[in-house]
CSV table of C-alpha atoms and ligand atoms in Angstrom, one decimal:
chain,number,residue,atom,x,y,z
U,1,MET,CA,10.9,-19.2,1.1
U,2,SER,CA,11.0,-16.4,3.7
U,3,GLY,CA,11.5,-12.7,3.0
U,4,PRO,CA,9.2,-9.8,3.5
U,5,ARG,CA,5.5,-9.8,3.0
U,6,ILE,CA,4.6,-8.5,-0.4
U,7,LYS,CA,1.8,-6.1,-1.5
U,8,ILE,CA,1.1,-5.4,-5.1
U,9,CYS,CA,-1.0,-2.2,-5.4
U,10,GLY,CA,-3.3,-1.0,-8.1
U,11,ILE,CA,-5.0,-4.3,-9.1
U,12,SER,CA,-7.9,-3.6,-11.5
U,13,THR,CA,-8.3,-6.7,-13.7
U,14,ALA,CA,-8.9,-10.4,-13.2
U,15,GLU,CA,-5.7,-11.2,-15.1
U,16,SER,CA,-3.5,-9.1,-12.8
U,17,LEU,CA,-5.3,-10.5,-9.8
U,18,SER,CA,-4.6,-14.0,-11.0
U,19,ALA,CA,-0.9,-13.0,-11.6
U,20,ILE,CA,-0.3,-11.8,-8.1
U,21,ILE,CA,-2.0,-14.8,-6.6
U,22,ALA,CA,0.1,-17.1,-8.7
U,23,ALA,CA,3.2,-15.2,-7.6
U,24,ARG,CA,2.1,-15.7,-4.0
U,25,ALA,CA,2.0,-12.0,-3.1
U,26,ASP,CA,0.5,-11.5,0.4
U,27,TYR,CA,-1.7,-8.4,-0.3
U,28,CYS,CA,-3.7,-7.0,-3.2
U,29,GLY,CA,-4.1,-3.3,-3.2
U,30,PHE,CA,-7.3,-1.7,-4.7
U,31,VAL,CA,-7.2,2.0,-5.4
U,32,PHE,CA,-10.3,4.1,-4.5
U,33,PHE,CA,-9.0,7.4,-5.8
U,34,PRO,CA,-10.5,8.6,-9.1
U,35,ARG,CA,-7.4,10.6,-10.2
U,36,SER,CA,-5.4,7.4,-10.3
U,37,PRO,CA,-5.1,5.3,-13.5
U,38,ARG,CA,-5.5,2.3,-11.1
U,39,HIS,CA,-8.9,3.5,-9.7
U,40,VAL,CA,-11.5,0.7,-9.5
U,41,SER,CA,-15.2,1.1,-9.5
U,42,LEU,CA,-17.3,-0.6,-6.9
U,43,GLU,CA,-18.7,-3.0,-9.5
U,44,GLN,CA,-15.2,-3.9,-10.7
U,45,VAL,CA,-13.9,-4.5,-7.1
U,46,ALA,CA,-16.9,-6.6,-6.1
U,47,ALA,CA,-16.1,-9.0,-8.9
U,48,LEU,CA,-12.4,-9.0,-8.1
U,49,ALA,CA,-13.1,-9.6,-4.4
U,50,ASP,CA,-15.1,-12.7,-5.3
U,51,ARG,CA,-12.1,-14.1,-7.1
U,52,ALA,CA,-9.7,-13.0,-4.3
U,53,GLU,CA,-11.7,-14.4,-1.4
U,54,GLY,CA,-9.7,-17.0,0.5
U,55,ARG,CA,-6.7,-16.5,-1.9
U,56,ILE,CA,-5.2,-13.2,-1.1
U,57,ALA,CA,-5.8,-10.4,1.5
U,58,ARG,CA,-7.3,-7.2,0.2
U,59,VAL,CA,-6.1,-3.7,1.1
U,60,GLY,CA,-8.2,-0.6,0.1
U,61,LEU,CA,-6.2,2.5,-0.7
U,62,PHE,CA,-7.8,5.9,0.1
U,63,VAL,CA,-6.7,9.5,-0.1
U,64,ASP,CA,-8.6,11.6,2.5
U,65,ALA,CA,-11.8,9.7,1.6
U,66,ASP,CA,-15.1,10.6,3.2
U,67,ASP,CA,-17.1,8.1,5.2
U,68,LEU,CA,-19.5,7.1,2.3
U,69,VAL,CA,-16.5,6.2,0.0
U,70,LEU,CA,-15.0,4.1,2.8
U,71,GLU,CA,-18.2,2.4,3.7
U,72,GLN,CA,-19.0,1.5,0.0
U,73,ALA,CA,-15.5,0.3,-0.6
U,74,VAL,CA,-15.3,-1.8,2.5
U,75,ALA,CA,-18.6,-3.5,1.6
U,76,ALA,CA,-17.9,-4.0,-2.0
U,77,ALA,CA,-14.4,-5.3,-1.8
U,78,ARG,CA,-14.8,-7.0,1.7
U,79,LEU,CA,-11.5,-5.3,2.6
U,80,ASP,CA,-9.0,-6.8,5.1
U,81,ALA,CA,-7.3,-3.5,5.8
U,82,LEU,CA,-7.5,0.2,5.0
U,83,GLN,CA,-4.5,2.1,3.7
U,84,LEU,CA,-4.7,5.9,4.2
U,85,HIS,CA,-2.5,7.7,1.8
U,86,GLY,CA,-3.6,11.3,2.3
U,87,ASP,CA,-3.4,13.8,5.1
U,88,GLU,CA,-5.5,11.7,7.5
U,89,SER,CA,-4.7,12.6,11.2
U,90,PRO,CA,-3.9,10.1,13.9
U,91,GLU,CA,-7.4,10.8,15.2
U,92,ARG,CA,-9.0,10.1,11.9
U,93,ALA,CA,-7.1,6.9,11.5
U,94,ALA,CA,-8.1,5.7,15.0
U,95,GLU,CA,-11.7,6.7,14.3
U,96,LEU,CA,-11.8,4.5,11.1
U,97,ARG,CA,-10.0,1.6,12.8
U,98,ALA,CA,-12.7,1.6,15.5
U,99,ARG,CA,-15.5,2.1,13.0
U,100,PHE,CA,-14.6,-0.6,10.5
U,101,VAL,CA,-12.8,-2.9,13.0
U,102,LEU,CA,-10.1,-3.3,10.4
U,103,PRO,CA,-6.4,-2.8,10.5
U,104,VAL,CA,-5.4,0.6,9.3
U,105,TRP,CA,-2.1,1.4,7.5
U,106,LYS,CA,-0.9,4.9,7.2
U,107,ALA,CA,1.4,6.1,4.4
U,108,ILE,CA,4.2,8.4,5.6
U,109,PRO,CA,5.7,10.4,2.8
U,110,VAL,CA,9.5,10.5,3.0
U,111,ALA,CA,12.0,12.8,1.3
U,112,ALA,CA,14.3,14.2,3.9
U,113,PRO,CA,15.6,13.6,7.5
U,114,GLY,CA,12.8,14.2,9.9
U,115,ASP,CA,10.1,12.8,7.6
U,116,VAL,CA,10.5,9.3,9.1
U,117,GLU,CA,10.0,10.5,12.7
U,118,ARG,CA,6.5,11.7,11.6
U,119,ALA,CA,5.4,8.1,11.9
U,120,GLU,CA,5.6,8.5,15.7
U,121,ARG,CA,2.4,10.7,15.6
U,122,TYR,CA,0.5,7.6,14.6
U,123,ARG,CA,1.7,5.3,17.4
U,124,GLY,CA,-1.3,3.6,18.9
U,125,ALA,CA,-3.6,4.9,16.1
U,126,VAL,CA,-2.7,2.6,13.2
U,127,ASP,CA,-1.5,-1.0,12.8
U,128,LEU,CA,1.3,-0.3,10.3
U,129,VAL,CA,3.2,2.6,8.8
U,130,LEU,CA,4.1,2.5,5.2
U,131,PHE,CA,7.1,4.6,4.3
U,132,ASP,CA,6.6,5.8,0.8
U,133,ALA,CA,8.4,8.4,-1.4
U,134,LYS,CA,7.1,11.9,-1.0
U,135,THR,CA,5.7,13.1,-4.4
U,136,PRO,CA,5.7,16.6,-6.0
U,137,LYS,CA,2.9,19.0,-5.0
U,138,GLY,CA,-0.1,18.4,-7.2
U,139,ALA,CA,1.0,14.9,-8.3
U,140,LEU,CA,-0.6,11.7,-7.2
U,141,PRO,CA,0.4,11.1,-3.5
U,142,GLY,CA,1.7,7.7,-4.5
U,143,GLY,CA,2.0,5.2,-7.3
U,144,MET,CA,4.6,7.5,-9.1
U,145,GLY,CA,7.6,5.2,-9.2
U,146,LEU,CA,9.6,7.6,-7.1
U,147,SER,CA,12.0,6.3,-4.4
U,148,PHE,CA,13.6,7.9,-1.4
U,149,ASP,CA,17.0,7.4,0.4
U,150,TRP,CA,16.4,4.1,2.2
U,151,SER,CA,19.2,5.0,4.7
U,152,LEU,CA,16.7,7.6,6.2
U,153,LEU,CA,14.9,4.6,7.7
U,154,SER,CA,17.8,4.2,10.2
U,155,ALA,CA,15.9,6.9,12.1
U,156,TRP,CA,13.0,4.4,12.5
U,157,LYS,CA,13.8,3.3,16.0
U,158,ASP,CA,10.3,2.4,16.9
U,159,ARG,CA,10.3,-0.6,14.6
U,160,ALA,CA,6.6,-1.0,15.1
U,161,PRO,CA,4.9,-2.8,12.2
U,162,TRP,CA,6.1,-1.1,9.0
U,163,GLY,CA,6.5,-1.4,5.3
U,164,LEU,CA,8.6,0.1,2.4
U,165,ALA,CA,7.1,1.5,-0.8
U,166,GLY,CA,8.2,3.9,-3.5
U,167,GLY,CA,10.0,3.1,-6.7
U,168,LEU,CA,10.4,-0.6,-5.9
U,169,ASN,CA,10.8,-2.9,-8.9
U,170,PRO,CA,12.3,-6.3,-9.7
U,171,SER,CA,15.7,-4.8,-10.1
U,172,ASN,CA,16.0,-3.1,-6.7
U,173,VAL,CA,13.6,-4.8,-4.3
U,174,ALA,CA,16.2,-7.4,-3.1
U,175,GLU,CA,18.7,-4.6,-2.3
U,176,ALA,CA,16.0,-2.6,-0.6
U,177,ALA,CA,14.8,-5.6,1.5
U,178,ALA,CA,18.4,-6.4,2.5
U,179,LEU,CA,19.4,-2.9,3.3
U,180,THR,CA,16.3,-1.9,5.3
U,181,ARG,CA,15.1,-5.3,6.6
U,182,ALA,CA,11.6,-4.1,5.7
U,183,PRO,CA,9.0,-6.6,6.9
U,184,LEU,CA,6.8,-5.7,4.0
U,185,VAL,CA,7.5,-4.3,0.5
U,186,ASP,CA,4.9,-2.7,-1.8
U,187,THR,CA,5.0,-1.8,-5.4
U,188,SER,CA,2.6,-0.4,-8.0
U,189,SER,CA,4.2,1.1,-11.1
U,190,GLY,CA,7.3,-1.1,-10.7
U,191,VAL,CA,5.4,-4.0,-12.0
U,192,GLU,CA,3.5,-2.2,-14.9
U,193,SER,CA,4.2,-1.9,-18.6
U,194,ALA,CA,2.2,1.4,-18.6
U,195,PRO,CA,0.4,3.4,-15.9
U,196,GLY,CA,-2.3,1.1,-14.5
U,197,VAL,CA,-1.3,-1.9,-16.8
U,198,LYS,CA,0.2,-4.6,-14.6
U,199,ASP,CA,2.7,-7.0,-16.3
U,200,GLU,CA,2.6,-10.6,-15.3
U,201,ALA,CA,6.3,-11.2,-15.8
U,202,LEU,CA,7.2,-8.2,-13.8
U,203,ILE,CA,4.9,-9.3,-11.0
U,204,ALA,CA,6.5,-12.8,-10.9
U,205,ALA,CA,10.0,-11.3,-11.0
U,206,PHE,CA,9.3,-8.8,-8.3
U,207,CYS,CA,7.9,-11.5,-5.9
U,208,ALA,CA,10.9,-13.8,-6.7
U,209,ALA,CA,13.4,-11.1,-6.1
U,210,ALA,CA,11.8,-9.9,-2.9
U,211,ARG,CA,12.2,-13.4,-1.5
U,212,ALA,CA,15.7,-13.9,-2.9
Q,1,LIG,O1,-1.0,3.6,-6.9
Q,1,LIG,C1,-1.7,4.6,-7.1
Q,1,LIG,O2,-2.2,5.0,-8.2
Q,1,LIG,C2,-1.9,5.6,-5.9
Q,1,LIG,C3,-2.6,6.8,-6.2
Q,1,LIG,C4,-2.8,7.6,-5.1
Q,1,LIG,C5,-2.2,7.4,-3.8
Q,1,LIG,C6,-1.5,6.2,-3.6
Q,1,LIG,C7,-1.3,5.3,-4.6
Q,1,LIG,N1,-0.6,4.2,-4.5
Q,1,LIG,C8,-0.2,3.8,-3.1
Q,1,LIG,C9,0.7,2.6,-3.0
Q,1,LIG,O3,0.6,1.9,-2.0
Q,1,LIG,C10,1.7,2.4,-4.0
Q,1,LIG,O4,2.0,1.0,-4.1
Q,1,LIG,C11,3.0,3.2,-3.5
Q,1,LIG,O5,2.7,4.5,-3.6
Q,1,LIG,C12,4.2,2.8,-4.3
Q,1,LIG,O6,4.0,3.1,-5.7
Q,1,LIG,P1,5.1,2.9,-6.8
Q,1,LIG,O7,6.2,3.9,-6.5
Q,1,LIG,O8,4.5,3.2,-8.1
Q,1,LIG,O9,5.6,1.5,-6.7
């Protein structure tokens, strides 16, 4: 079946990892941000990476992380990509891409016209831009189950590699994919029964709907 590539973010248990592999998700997201209910320790993620090796690609999620955090996470999780979800500049993104020789994804918070165009700043500095819902000041920068007006993406003329996140769930992902033609869809809370608690049935339903 075709359809967009699928990333399930915020994996922290062997059971949820097995569920996304069984549902044939393309990417597993590990959150390295202590304020998140999905934050994983280096010990946890090393064990999960052993199970994921050869079965699913691993994306590390960071929010303005320092070099030590990045180095430890890349080593422990044997990451396949870095997702920068803070205020990282294009220069910082390019620096990390060169240092770790890994694809770098940059989250672009979207709420209003003009926000999408900010992705232009990262042209040449990152490998993918992930359009995600802008969250309230002081809240987590992602993983909040908030969505944005997908029609704002009509401003995305560049069409360089990109993905869609923010409030996606089994009930709306097919519509989001059809409307935006997103090459990648990403969810975290949309497949959870409680913050940080992934639900196997919701994971299977999300992946099936994304490919419908
Ligand atoms: O998922 C988190 O806990 C998180 C915390 C801090 C920054 C980013 C975070 N998630 C980033 C993601 O890629 C999420 O999948 C994305 O924001 C969509 O989340 P949701 O709206 O809950 O599906």
